[in-house]
Short mmCIF file of C-alpha atoms and ligand atoms in Angstrom, two decimals:
data_model
loop_
_atom_site.label_atom_id
_atom_site.label_comp_id
_atom_site.label_asym_id
_atom_site.label_seq_id
_atom_site.Cartn_x
_atom_site.Cartn_y
_atom_site.Cartn_z
CA MET A 1 45.69 -8.88 -41.36
CA ALA A 2 44.65 -4.57 -40.50
CA LEU A 3 41.10 -5.65 -39.91
CA THR A 4 42.21 -8.26 -37.36
CA SER A 5 45.20 -6.78 -35.13
CA ALA A 6 42.81 -3.20 -34.93
CA THR A 7 40.07 -6.02 -33.69
CA GLN A 8 42.59 -6.80 -31.19
CA ARG A 9 43.26 -4.17 -30.56
CA LEU A 10 39.94 -2.57 -29.37
CA VAL A 11 38.43 -6.18 -28.20
CA ALA A 12 41.44 -5.27 -25.38
CA GLN A 13 40.35 -2.76 -25.17
CA PHE A 14 37.28 -3.64 -23.36
CA GLU A 15 38.29 -6.42 -21.18
CA TYR A 16 37.75 -5.60 -17.99
CA THR A 17 40.12 -8.24 -15.17
CA ASP A 18 39.03 -10.01 -11.85
CA GLU A 19 41.73 -7.56 -10.16
CA ASN A 20 38.85 -4.39 -11.80
CA VAL A 21 36.12 -6.05 -10.84
CA ASN A 22 38.26 -6.30 -7.93
CA ILE A 23 38.19 -3.01 -7.26
CA GLY A 24 34.78 -1.93 -8.81
CA VAL A 25 33.75 -4.38 -5.90
CA LYS A 26 35.57 -2.05 -2.94
CA GLU A 27 34.44 1.05 -4.71
CA PHE A 28 30.51 0.19 -5.27
CA LEU A 29 30.56 -0.43 -1.81
CA ARG A 30 32.09 2.27 -0.27
CA GLN A 31 29.31 4.62 -2.60
CA ILE A 32 26.99 2.49 -1.01
CA ASP A 33 27.02 3.27 2.27
CA GLU A 34 28.00 7.44 1.53
CA GLY A 35 25.01 7.30 -0.29
CA LEU A 36 23.35 6.22 2.97
CA HIS A 37 24.69 8.19 5.14
CA LYS A 38 23.47 11.52 2.38
CA SER A 39 21.40 12.98 -0.20
CA GLY A 40 23.03 14.49 -3.61
CA THR A 41 25.35 11.29 -3.47
CA SER A 42 25.88 10.15 -7.20
CA MET A 43 24.53 6.81 -5.95
CA SER A 44 21.34 8.26 -4.77
CA GLN A 45 20.52 4.99 -2.52
CA ILE A 46 16.50 6.15 -1.71
CA PRO A 47 14.38 4.69 0.38
CA THR A 48 11.13 2.85 -0.66
CA TYR A 49 9.50 3.08 3.15
CA VAL A 50 8.82 -0.70 1.89
CA THR A 51 9.51 -2.84 4.81
CA ALA A 52 8.57 -5.98 4.16
CA VAL A 53 8.01 -8.88 0.63
CA PRO A 54 5.81 -10.48 -0.48
CA ASN A 55 5.35 -14.02 0.92
CA GLY A 56 3.22 -14.79 -2.45
CA THR A 57 -0.28 -15.57 -0.26
CA GLU A 58 -1.38 -12.03 -0.80
CA LYS A 59 -4.78 -12.20 -3.25
CA GLY A 60 -6.57 -9.55 -5.15
CA LEU A 61 -6.66 -8.23 -8.68
CA TYR A 62 -4.93 -4.70 -9.42
CA LEU A 63 -4.55 -2.93 -12.26
CA ALA A 64 -0.37 -1.69 -12.84
CA VAL A 65 0.66 0.93 -15.68
CA ASP A 66 4.95 0.10 -16.59
CA LEU A 67 6.81 3.06 -18.32
CA GLY A 68 9.88 1.80 -18.66
CA GLY A 69 12.62 3.07 -20.96
CA THR A 70 10.73 2.07 -24.31
CA ASN A 71 7.42 0.78 -24.16
CA LEU A 72 4.63 1.41 -21.67
CA ARG A 73 2.03 -2.00 -20.66
CA VAL A 74 -0.78 -1.53 -18.81
CA CYS A 75 -1.50 -4.68 -17.23
CA SER A 76 -4.65 -6.39 -14.70
CA VAL A 77 -2.40 -8.88 -12.52
CA ARG A 78 -4.45 -11.77 -10.43
CA LEU A 79 -3.02 -12.37 -7.64
CA ASN A 80 -3.80 -16.10 -6.32
CA GLY A 81 -2.55 -16.15 -2.83
CA ASP A 82 -0.45 -19.17 -4.76
CA ASN A 83 2.73 -17.72 -5.15
CA THR A 84 1.08 -17.52 -8.63
CA PHE A 85 -0.68 -15.16 -11.14
CA SER A 86 -1.77 -13.82 -14.05
CA LEU A 87 -1.67 -11.28 -16.25
CA THR A 88 -3.24 -9.64 -18.85
CA TYR A 89 -1.67 -6.53 -20.56
CA ASN A 90 -1.48 -4.69 -23.54
CA LYS A 91 2.02 -2.99 -25.09
CA SER A 92 2.72 0.17 -26.99
CA PRO A 93 6.03 1.64 -27.92
CA ILE A 94 6.34 5.28 -26.15
CA PRO A 95 6.73 7.21 -29.10
CA LYS A 96 10.41 9.28 -29.31
CA LEU A 97 8.74 12.55 -29.79
CA LEU A 98 7.02 12.31 -26.33
CA MET A 99 9.98 11.70 -24.60
CA VAL A 100 11.62 14.94 -25.20
CA ALA A 101 8.24 16.54 -25.32
CA LYS A 102 8.32 19.98 -23.90
CA SER A 103 5.33 19.53 -21.55
CA SER A 104 5.27 15.94 -19.46
CA GLN A 105 1.52 16.68 -19.61
CA GLU A 106 1.84 14.43 -23.61
CA LEU A 107 3.20 12.31 -21.54
CA PHE A 108 0.82 11.37 -19.25
CA LYS A 109 -2.33 11.78 -21.23
CA PHE A 110 -0.84 9.27 -24.21
CA ILE A 111 -0.53 7.36 -20.73
CA ALA A 112 -4.03 7.59 -19.73
CA GLU A 113 -5.45 7.17 -22.71
CA HIS A 114 -3.88 3.17 -23.29
CA ILE A 115 -5.41 2.48 -18.95
CA ALA A 116 -8.99 4.38 -20.78
CA VAL A 117 -8.22 1.63 -23.81
CA PHE A 118 -6.99 -1.74 -21.90
CA ILE A 119 -9.61 -0.91 -19.15
CA LYS A 120 -12.45 -0.67 -21.43
CA GLU A 121 -10.89 -3.15 -24.01
CA HIS A 122 -10.37 -5.80 -20.42
CA HIS A 123 -12.41 -4.71 -17.94
CA TYR A 124 -15.37 -3.47 -19.20
CA ASP A 125 -17.58 -4.64 -16.89
CA HIS A 126 -15.85 -1.64 -14.10
CA TYR A 127 -16.36 0.27 -16.38
CA GLU A 128 -20.04 0.19 -17.79
CA HIS A 129 -20.09 0.18 -13.27
CA HIS A 130 -18.50 2.76 -12.85
CA ILE A 131 -20.23 5.26 -15.23
CA ARG A 132 -24.12 4.10 -14.04
CA ARG A 133 -22.48 4.84 -10.90
CA ARG A 134 -21.12 8.39 -11.95
CA GLU A 135 -24.70 8.89 -13.62
CA THR A 136 -26.71 8.10 -11.01
CA MET A 137 -24.15 9.02 -7.51
CA SER A 138 -25.17 6.68 -5.53
CA SER A 139 -24.46 6.92 -1.76
CA PRO A 140 -20.96 6.57 -0.28
CA GLU A 141 -20.80 3.76 0.76
CA GLY A 142 -21.41 2.70 -3.09
CA PHE A 143 -18.55 5.44 -4.48
CA ARG A 144 -15.80 3.78 -1.68
CA ASP A 145 -16.54 0.61 -4.11
CA GLU A 146 -14.03 -2.41 -5.49
CA HIS A 147 -14.55 -0.65 -8.85
CA ILE A 148 -12.31 2.02 -8.58
CA PHE A 149 -9.12 0.21 -9.93
CA ARG A 150 -6.00 0.53 -7.24
CA LEU A 151 -3.33 1.85 -9.55
CA GLY A 152 0.16 0.28 -9.19
CA PHE A 153 3.04 2.87 -10.98
CA THR A 154 5.78 0.92 -12.37
CA PHE A 155 7.84 4.29 -13.24
CA SER A 156 11.27 4.09 -14.20
CA PHE A 157 13.27 6.45 -13.44
CA PRO A 158 14.84 8.03 -9.94
CA VAL A 159 12.32 9.71 -7.70
CA GLN A 160 13.09 11.12 -4.86
CA GLN A 161 9.77 9.37 -2.65
CA VAL A 162 7.67 10.80 -0.03
CA GLY A 163 4.94 8.15 1.00
CA ILE A 164 3.77 4.74 -1.00
CA ASN A 165 2.12 7.43 -3.97
CA LYS A 166 4.10 9.96 -4.05
CA GLY A 167 7.44 10.59 -5.25
CA PHE A 168 8.82 13.93 -7.06
CA LEU A 169 11.24 13.02 -10.27
CA ILE A 170 14.86 13.37 -9.20
CA ARG A 171 16.03 13.14 -13.18
CA TRP A 172 15.30 11.33 -16.95
CA THR A 173 16.92 8.48 -17.71
CA LYS A 174 17.46 6.56 -20.97
CA GLY A 175 16.62 9.61 -23.35
CA PHE A 176 13.52 10.85 -21.76
CA ASP A 177 14.63 14.72 -20.96
CA ILE A 178 11.18 16.72 -20.46
CA PRO A 179 12.42 19.55 -18.03
CA ASP A 180 8.64 20.91 -17.32
CA ALA A 181 8.48 17.52 -15.11
CA ILE A 182 11.50 17.55 -12.38
CA GLY A 183 10.71 17.84 -9.24
CA LYS A 184 7.23 17.13 -9.79
CA ASP A 185 5.47 14.38 -7.73
CA VAL A 186 4.30 12.44 -11.04
CA CYS A 187 1.91 10.05 -8.91
CA ALA A 188 -0.51 13.47 -9.45
CA LEU A 189 0.33 15.06 -12.87
CA LEU A 190 -0.72 10.53 -14.11
CA GLN A 191 -3.88 11.32 -11.67
CA GLU A 192 -4.87 14.33 -13.31
CA GLU A 193 -4.43 13.25 -16.67
CA ILE A 194 -6.34 9.85 -15.48
CA ASP A 195 -9.20 12.03 -13.40
CA ARG A 196 -9.96 14.28 -17.04
CA LEU A 197 -10.41 11.26 -18.36
CA HIS A 198 -12.74 9.85 -15.72
CA LEU A 199 -11.16 6.68 -15.34
CA PRO A 200 -11.86 4.76 -11.93
CA VAL A 201 -8.89 4.49 -11.40
CA LYS A 202 -6.89 5.13 -8.32
CA VAL A 203 -3.00 5.95 -8.51
CA ALA A 204 -2.15 3.97 -4.77
CA ALA A 205 1.55 3.26 -5.20
CA LEU A 206 4.98 4.42 -7.20
CA VAL A 207 7.01 1.87 -7.85
CA ASN A 208 10.20 1.75 -9.35
CA ASP A 209 10.57 -2.04 -11.96
CA THR A 210 13.76 -3.04 -9.79
CA VAL A 211 11.68 -2.44 -6.46
CA GLY A 212 8.41 -4.49 -8.44
CA THR A 213 11.37 -6.97 -9.52
CA LEU A 214 12.31 -7.69 -5.59
CA MET A 215 8.80 -7.67 -5.09
CA ALA A 216 7.98 -10.39 -7.35
CA ARG A 217 10.50 -12.72 -7.37
CA SER A 218 9.46 -12.67 -3.61
CA TYR A 219 6.74 -13.45 -5.05
CA THR A 220 6.86 -16.26 -6.92
CA SER A 221 10.32 -18.07 -5.07
CA PRO A 222 9.34 -19.32 -2.19
CA GLY A 223 11.88 -19.40 0.00
CA LYS A 224 12.99 -18.96 4.45
CA THR A 225 13.50 -15.53 3.87
CA GLY A 226 12.08 -13.04 0.53
CA ALA A 227 14.90 -12.68 -2.16
CA LEU A 228 17.37 -9.92 -1.59
CA LEU A 229 17.62 -7.91 -4.37
CA GLY A 230 16.11 -7.61 -7.80
CA ALA A 231 17.05 -6.03 -10.75
CA ILE A 232 16.84 -4.64 -13.96
CA PHE A 233 19.11 -5.18 -17.21
CA GLY A 234 17.11 -3.74 -20.25
CA THR A 235 17.50 -0.71 -22.15
CA GLY A 236 18.42 0.61 -18.84
CA THR A 237 19.69 -0.88 -15.48
CA ASN A 238 19.06 -0.50 -12.31
CA GLY A 239 18.85 -2.43 -8.73
CA ALA A 240 17.39 -2.09 -5.41
CA TYR A 241 18.15 -5.13 -2.59
CA ILE A 242 16.95 -5.08 1.07
CA GLU A 243 19.19 -2.50 3.32
CA LYS A 244 18.99 -3.15 7.28
CA LEU A 245 16.73 0.04 8.67
CA SER A 246 19.76 1.01 11.50
CA ASN A 247 22.47 1.47 8.40
CA ILE A 248 20.22 3.35 6.69
CA LYS A 249 21.93 7.31 8.93
CA LYS A 250 20.15 9.78 6.42
CA ASP A 251 16.83 11.46 7.59
CA MET A 252 13.96 9.86 5.68
CA GLU A 253 10.91 12.51 5.96
CA GLY A 254 8.15 9.60 4.75
CA GLU A 255 6.23 7.34 8.02
CA TYR A 256 7.13 3.69 7.79
CA ASP A 257 6.89 1.25 10.09
CA THR A 258 9.90 -0.08 11.38
CA SER A 259 8.44 -3.44 12.77
CA THR A 260 10.98 -5.69 10.24
CA GLY A 261 13.95 -3.67 10.90
CA GLU A 262 14.36 -3.58 7.32
CA MET A 263 13.48 -1.05 4.25
CA VAL A 264 14.19 -1.87 0.27
CA ILE A 265 16.79 0.81 -1.10
CA ASN A 266 16.05 2.05 -4.31
CA THR A 267 19.78 2.44 -5.24
CA GLU A 268 19.80 3.96 -8.83
CA TRP A 269 23.48 2.11 -9.03
CA GLY A 270 23.21 3.56 -12.77
CA SER A 271 24.71 6.49 -11.77
CA PHE A 272 27.76 4.67 -9.56
CA ASP A 273 30.84 5.84 -10.79
CA ASN A 274 29.61 9.24 -12.06
CA GLN A 275 32.73 10.21 -11.15
CA LEU A 276 34.78 7.91 -12.83
CA ASN A 277 37.10 6.53 -10.21
CA VAL A 278 36.35 3.29 -11.31
CA LEU A 279 34.51 2.71 -13.96
CA PRO A 280 36.51 1.74 -17.43
CA THR A 281 37.07 4.48 -19.53
CA THR A 282 37.98 3.77 -23.56
CA THR A 283 37.74 6.90 -25.89
CA TYR A 284 34.26 5.77 -27.07
CA ASP A 285 32.93 5.60 -23.67
CA ILE A 286 33.84 9.39 -23.33
CA LYS A 287 32.24 10.28 -26.86
CA LEU A 288 28.86 8.77 -26.43
CA ASP A 289 28.67 10.41 -22.98
CA GLN A 290 29.18 13.82 -24.29
CA GLU A 291 26.60 13.50 -27.24
CA SER A 292 24.25 11.91 -25.33
CA VAL A 293 21.91 14.71 -22.84
CA ASN A 294 23.02 14.23 -20.04
CA PRO A 295 26.19 13.91 -20.22
CA GLY A 296 28.09 12.89 -16.39
CA ILE A 297 25.27 10.58 -15.30
CA GLN A 298 24.32 7.64 -15.68
CA MET A 299 27.73 6.75 -16.39
CA PHE A 300 27.81 3.12 -14.84
CA GLU A 301 24.52 2.94 -16.94
CA LYS A 302 26.14 4.23 -19.96
CA ARG A 303 28.44 0.96 -19.89
CA VAL A 304 26.16 -1.79 -19.03
CA SER A 305 22.87 -1.00 -20.59
CA GLY A 306 20.75 -2.55 -23.46
CA MET A 307 20.20 1.19 -24.34
CA PHE A 308 24.10 1.76 -24.65
CA LEU A 309 26.34 -1.04 -26.59
CA GLY A 310 24.61 -0.91 -29.16
CA GLU A 311 25.83 2.80 -29.68
CA ILE A 312 29.19 2.44 -28.01
CA LEU A 313 29.78 -0.42 -30.68
CA ARG A 314 28.50 2.36 -33.62
CA ILE A 315 30.45 4.48 -32.48
CA VAL A 316 33.96 2.15 -32.43
CA LEU A 317 32.58 0.89 -36.15
CA VAL A 318 33.00 4.39 -37.35
CA SER A 319 36.07 4.53 -35.90
CA LEU A 320 37.85 1.88 -37.82
CA LEU A 321 35.34 3.13 -40.69
CA GLN A 322 36.66 5.97 -40.73
CA ASP A 323 40.44 3.93 -41.29
CA GLU A 324 40.83 3.98 -44.57
CA SER A 325 44.23 1.51 -44.22
CA ILE A 326 41.81 -0.66 -42.02
CA PRO A 327 39.72 -2.40 -44.82
CA LEU A 328 35.70 -3.19 -42.86
CA PHE A 329 33.01 -3.80 -45.52
CA HIS A 330 34.79 -2.71 -48.09
CA ASP A 331 36.71 -4.57 -50.83
CA ASP A 332 37.64 -3.49 -53.84
CA ASN A 333 37.48 -6.72 -56.06
CA SER A 334 35.28 -9.36 -55.47
CA SER A 335 38.27 -11.81 -55.20
CA HIS A 336 38.91 -10.55 -51.72
CA ASN A 337 35.04 -11.84 -50.52
CA ASP A 338 33.69 -15.47 -50.31
CA TRP A 339 30.93 -13.95 -52.00
CA LYS A 340 32.47 -12.94 -54.13
CA SER A 341 30.56 -9.99 -54.43
CA THR A 342 31.85 -6.18 -53.51
CA THR A 343 31.15 -5.33 -50.02
CA SER A 344 29.93 -1.69 -49.35
CA ILE A 345 27.97 -0.27 -46.65
CA ALA A 346 25.05 2.57 -47.93
CA ALA A 347 25.06 6.04 -47.04
CA GLN A 348 22.18 5.91 -45.01
CA SER A 349 23.06 2.99 -42.67
CA GLY A 350 21.76 3.26 -39.71
CA MET A 351 26.06 2.68 -38.82
CA PHE A 352 26.49 5.85 -39.76
CA LYS A 353 23.24 8.13 -37.46
CA LYS A 354 23.04 8.56 -33.81
CA TRP A 355 21.09 5.71 -32.15
CA GLY A 356 21.63 4.30 -35.65
CA LEU A 357 22.86 0.73 -34.11
CA ASP A 358 19.93 -1.17 -31.76
CA SER A 359 21.51 -4.22 -29.78
CA ALA A 360 19.88 -6.83 -30.17
CA ILE A 361 21.74 -7.16 -33.25
CA MET A 362 24.82 -8.17 -30.76
CA SER A 363 22.44 -10.94 -29.32
CA VAL A 364 22.19 -12.26 -33.34
CA ALA A 365 26.46 -12.31 -32.87
CA ALA A 366 26.87 -14.00 -30.10
CA LEU A 367 24.49 -16.72 -30.69
CA ASP A 368 25.97 -17.19 -34.65
CA ASN A 369 28.80 -19.88 -33.81
CA THR A 370 28.12 -21.57 -37.24
CA PRO A 371 31.82 -21.09 -39.43
CA ASP A 372 30.83 -18.40 -42.00
CA LEU A 373 28.55 -16.35 -39.63
CA GLY A 374 25.81 -16.74 -41.85
CA THR A 375 22.87 -15.59 -40.11
CA LEU A 376 25.18 -12.71 -39.22
CA ARG A 377 25.73 -11.64 -41.85
CA LEU A 378 22.00 -11.83 -43.18
CA GLU A 379 21.73 -9.45 -40.72
CA LEU A 380 24.31 -7.16 -41.10
CA ASP A 381 22.97 -6.81 -44.25
CA SER A 382 19.46 -6.36 -43.20
CA GLN A 383 19.83 -4.44 -40.18
CA LEU A 384 22.80 -2.04 -41.20
CA ASP A 385 22.47 -2.22 -45.23
CA VAL A 386 26.01 -3.62 -44.62
CA TYR A 387 26.02 -4.96 -48.33
CA SER A 388 27.52 -8.55 -48.60
CA PRO A 389 30.00 -8.51 -45.44
CA SER A 390 32.63 -10.56 -45.85
CA LEU A 391 33.73 -13.08 -43.34
CA GLU A 392 36.01 -11.36 -42.16
CA ASP A 393 33.41 -8.35 -41.38
CA ALA A 394 31.59 -10.75 -39.53
CA HIS A 395 34.52 -11.83 -37.44
CA ALA A 396 36.24 -8.47 -36.97
CA PHE A 397 31.71 -7.16 -35.87
CA LYS A 398 31.32 -10.73 -33.68
CA ALA A 399 33.60 -9.81 -31.34
CA ILE A 400 33.96 -5.90 -30.37
CA ALA A 401 30.29 -7.02 -30.13
CA ALA A 402 31.56 -9.90 -27.32
CA ALA A 403 33.80 -7.63 -25.64
CA ILE A 404 31.60 -4.91 -25.15
CA ALA A 405 28.59 -7.08 -23.58
CA ARG A 406 31.38 -9.06 -21.33
CA ARG A 407 32.88 -6.10 -20.01
CA ALA A 408 29.09 -5.03 -19.89
CA ALA A 409 27.82 -8.53 -18.05
CA ARG A 410 30.64 -8.50 -15.68
CA LEU A 411 30.11 -4.63 -14.36
CA SER A 412 26.79 -5.84 -13.85
CA ALA A 413 28.27 -8.67 -11.63
CA VAL A 414 30.18 -5.59 -9.69
CA ALA A 415 27.25 -4.88 -8.37
CA VAL A 416 24.94 -7.82 -7.37
CA GLY A 417 28.03 -9.17 -5.74
CA ALA A 418 28.82 -5.52 -3.80
CA ILE A 419 25.38 -5.48 -2.81
CA VAL A 420 25.46 -9.15 -1.69
CA LEU A 421 28.56 -8.17 0.47
CA GLN A 422 26.74 -5.62 2.22
CA SER A 423 23.91 -7.72 2.57
CA GLY A 424 26.35 -9.69 4.58
CA LYS A 425 24.21 -12.88 4.10
CA LEU A 426 27.11 -14.81 3.09
CA THR A 427 28.52 -14.98 6.67
CA ASP A 428 25.87 -14.99 8.93
CA PRO A 429 25.80 -18.04 10.31
CA ALA A 430 21.43 -17.37 10.28
CA PHE A 431 21.43 -18.41 6.40
CA ALA A 432 23.77 -20.65 6.67
CA GLY A 433 23.36 -22.53 3.16
CA GLU A 434 20.28 -20.66 2.48
CA PRO A 435 20.72 -19.89 -1.58
CA ILE A 436 20.57 -15.44 -1.44
CA ASP A 437 17.76 -14.76 -4.81
CA VAL A 438 18.29 -11.81 -6.94
CA GLY A 439 15.55 -11.38 -8.92
CA VAL A 440 16.52 -9.60 -12.34
CA ASP A 441 15.00 -8.55 -15.47
CA GLY A 442 15.15 -6.77 -18.58
CA SER A 443 15.43 -7.64 -22.95
CA LEU A 444 19.85 -7.67 -22.27
CA VAL A 445 20.13 -10.09 -19.13
CA GLU A 446 16.89 -12.38 -20.59
CA HIS A 447 17.96 -12.01 -24.14
CA TYR A 448 21.84 -11.90 -24.88
CA PRO A 449 23.52 -15.45 -24.82
CA HIS A 450 24.62 -16.33 -21.84
CA PHE A 451 25.12 -12.78 -20.07
CA ARG A 452 24.19 -14.60 -16.68
CA THR A 453 27.00 -17.59 -16.87
CA MET A 454 29.21 -13.80 -17.72
CA MET A 455 28.25 -12.36 -14.81
CA TYR A 456 28.62 -15.91 -12.52
CA GLU A 457 32.41 -15.53 -14.18
CA ALA A 458 33.08 -12.65 -12.45
CA LEU A 459 31.28 -13.25 -9.01
CA LYS A 460 33.10 -15.62 -8.59
CA ALA A 461 36.33 -13.60 -8.28
CA ILE A 462 34.99 -11.33 -5.77
CA ASP A 463 36.75 -11.75 -2.80
CA GLY A 464 34.65 -12.31 0.10
CA ILE A 465 32.59 -14.53 -2.56
CA GLY A 466 34.22 -17.66 -4.19
CA GLU A 467 32.88 -20.28 -5.63
CA ALA A 468 31.22 -20.45 -2.80
CA GLY A 469 29.53 -17.63 -1.97
CA ALA A 470 29.04 -17.95 -6.48
CA GLU A 471 26.93 -21.11 -6.14
CA ARG A 472 24.51 -19.60 -4.03
CA ILE A 473 23.83 -16.67 -5.31
CA ARG A 474 20.91 -17.37 -6.94
CA ILE A 475 20.14 -14.90 -10.03
CA GLY A 476 16.37 -15.70 -11.06
CA ILE A 477 14.41 -14.24 -14.31
CA ALA A 478 11.79 -11.83 -12.55
CA LYS A 479 8.91 -12.22 -15.69
CA ASP A 480 6.64 -9.09 -15.81
CA GLY A 481 8.21 -8.26 -12.43
CA SER A 482 7.23 -4.97 -12.60
CA GLY A 483 4.05 -5.68 -13.48
CA VAL A 484 3.34 -8.09 -10.83
CA GLY A 485 5.31 -5.86 -7.98
CA ALA A 486 3.35 -2.38 -8.84
CA ALA A 487 0.34 -4.71 -8.64
CA LEU A 488 1.95 -6.03 -5.08
CA ILE A 489 2.35 -2.65 -3.83
CA ALA A 490 -0.76 -2.04 -5.35
CA LEU A 491 -2.11 -4.27 -2.14
CA VAL A 492 0.46 -2.93 0.72
CA ALA A 493 -1.35 0.92 -0.21
CA ALA A 494 -4.60 -0.37 -0.19
CA SER A 495 -4.40 -2.19 3.22
CA MET A 496 -3.54 0.55 3.47
CA GLU A 497 -6.58 2.80 3.17
CA LYS A 498 -8.04 1.71 6.81
CA LYS A 499 -9.28 5.30 7.33
CA ARG A 500 -13.46 5.38 6.03
CA PRO A 501 -14.31 8.37 4.39
CA THR A 502 -17.19 10.76 6.60
CA THR A 503 -19.84 11.72 4.17
CA ILE A 504 -18.39 15.35 3.58
CA GLU A 505 -14.78 13.83 2.79
CA TRP A 506 -16.75 11.47 1.12
CA LEU A 507 -18.98 14.30 -0.38
CA ALA A 508 -15.23 16.90 -0.83
CA GLN A 509 -13.89 14.42 -2.40
CA MET A 510 -16.72 13.45 -5.52
CA ARG A 511 -17.20 16.77 -5.92
CA SER A 512 -13.46 16.93 -7.23
CA GLU A 513 -13.38 13.76 -9.73
CA ALA A 514 -16.89 15.14 -10.51
CA SER A 515 -17.97 15.87 -13.94
CA LEU A 516 -19.52 19.89 -14.09
CA LYS A 517 -22.64 17.99 -14.83
CA THR A 518 -22.89 15.84 -11.38
CA LEU A 519 -21.56 19.30 -9.70
CA LYS A 520 -24.65 20.60 -9.25
CA GLU A 521 -26.03 16.53 -7.70
CA VAL A 522 -22.67 17.46 -5.38
CA ASP A 523 -23.64 20.82 -3.60
CA SER A 524 -27.27 20.09 -3.43
CA ALA A 525 -26.33 17.34 -1.34
CA VAL A 526 -23.94 18.88 0.34
CA GLU A 527 -26.13 21.40 1.77
CA GLN A 528 -28.65 18.70 2.48
CA GLU A 529 -26.09 17.12 4.69
CA ALA A 530 -25.18 20.81 6.27
CA GLU A 531 -29.00 21.37 6.83
CA GLU A 532 -29.30 18.24 9.05
CA THR A 533 -26.27 18.48 10.75
CA ALA A 534 -27.75 22.17 11.74
CA ALA A 535 -31.85 20.45 12.22
C1 BGC B 1 16.61 5.01 -13.87
C2 BGC B 1 16.31 3.85 -13.13
C3 BGC B 1 15.59 2.37 -13.58
C4 BGC B 1 16.33 1.81 -14.51
C5 BGC B 1 16.11 0.20 -15.28
C6 BGC B 1 17.41 3.52 -15.18
O1 BGC B 1 17.24 4.47 -16.18
O2 BGC B 1 17.47 5.69 -13.06
O3 BGC B 1 14.84 3.65 -12.47
O4 BGC B 1 15.04 1.38 -12.17
O5 BGC B 1 16.80 2.45 -15.97
O6 BGC B 1 15.09 0.20 -15.92
#
């Protein structure tokens, strides 16, 4: 009984009502607008200089690197020009040590090394061709060749972008903490390490994963208009959407094309309401934040994304375990337990370690609807060293996990709903009856059961959206969005490299890329050209 009532009390604390949803949306709209007017706001509203979305006819072979919160993916993407693409990729977990290393060079070196392995494994022809060319030093025409891969770099952290392949890191998120990278151009940091390995790769475009997702969704889902929003609900959360240029009131440093009258804005909504004007806040949220590497920042993300949900649940469960009047994962004798053995939790259980409860088990809990919750109970045993959990334990775990996930899904709907309202598409006669397309990606939305259904329930409750509006919002998975989107932006970047370098420029560029051995040849070529020009 004590466990049941404690569970009910906790579940109630995570309730996020329709009224809360509406209050959240109003504040979200206010903070969207604030971020469009000035810099330094909690939601950064970063202009990306991307002013159009693809229409599916784009073609070519591009390389993409996706540095997410958990994994590094190196991919090559072949865009077929008919709304389809094929993708080859290698995926490796990012070593925890590199996420908090002293210097970011180790992280960028790790990325460059993985690019090298990928190219040698999947595109040996490019690699070999490049090596041959470096050895023979052929003509400018030859150097300017297609064998240099254009790489789209998906860097899923807040970056002040000043050009298509230039952007300065604003802050780390998702547990990364490498202070020396703050304020640096992350493309240059990567290019340096690529050059150190003499790879035939140019970092051509810098892309946030949400922007990539928006691009990929527009490429693959043909419609009268492209997608409105690309969003990630994975280790972290964020969204990028199409905004009218006339609504962007703050200064933009970089150059951009004004012909579409629109620009993609990276909202960085993970930091929506850092000031906690409206975000729901339990004592468990407070504890999680205080113990994080970035207290007071990414407050929305800390209630929504996969990295944090497991940790909130762990903190809640530890509070129950500390209360001796509540029999969680504990019974005095086997007669209390339908499995006829005494329940206990091992001292070394992940439950007692920060980040020790992987959010994935929450999906297992939600999926297990068997009368004895057998799958979940086995998982509690194997993942969390809970020996012989009782049915009551499993029920408590399932209910609390569901409440935390449901709050996350409804908060996600606040973000999506606010962007839909901001676009004005629901009431614009030009879009009457048209679907409003939202591309989503990330482990949470992909694997947590009914995450989208819970989002839709909340969307229906939003004033100005309602049932009819929610029906027009088409939330679809944009699988591999960030890789494909990065390739698409690398394509745009490649087409912007219109200006062909003069021979002198070519040689200067070659010099900066050449090894010591070839430098001599560069020098003599420069001398020769100077002599020829003088003659
Ligand atoms: C980052 C965003 C990113 C999101 C999803 C957040 O922590 O700040 O830039 O888009 O995670 O990966």
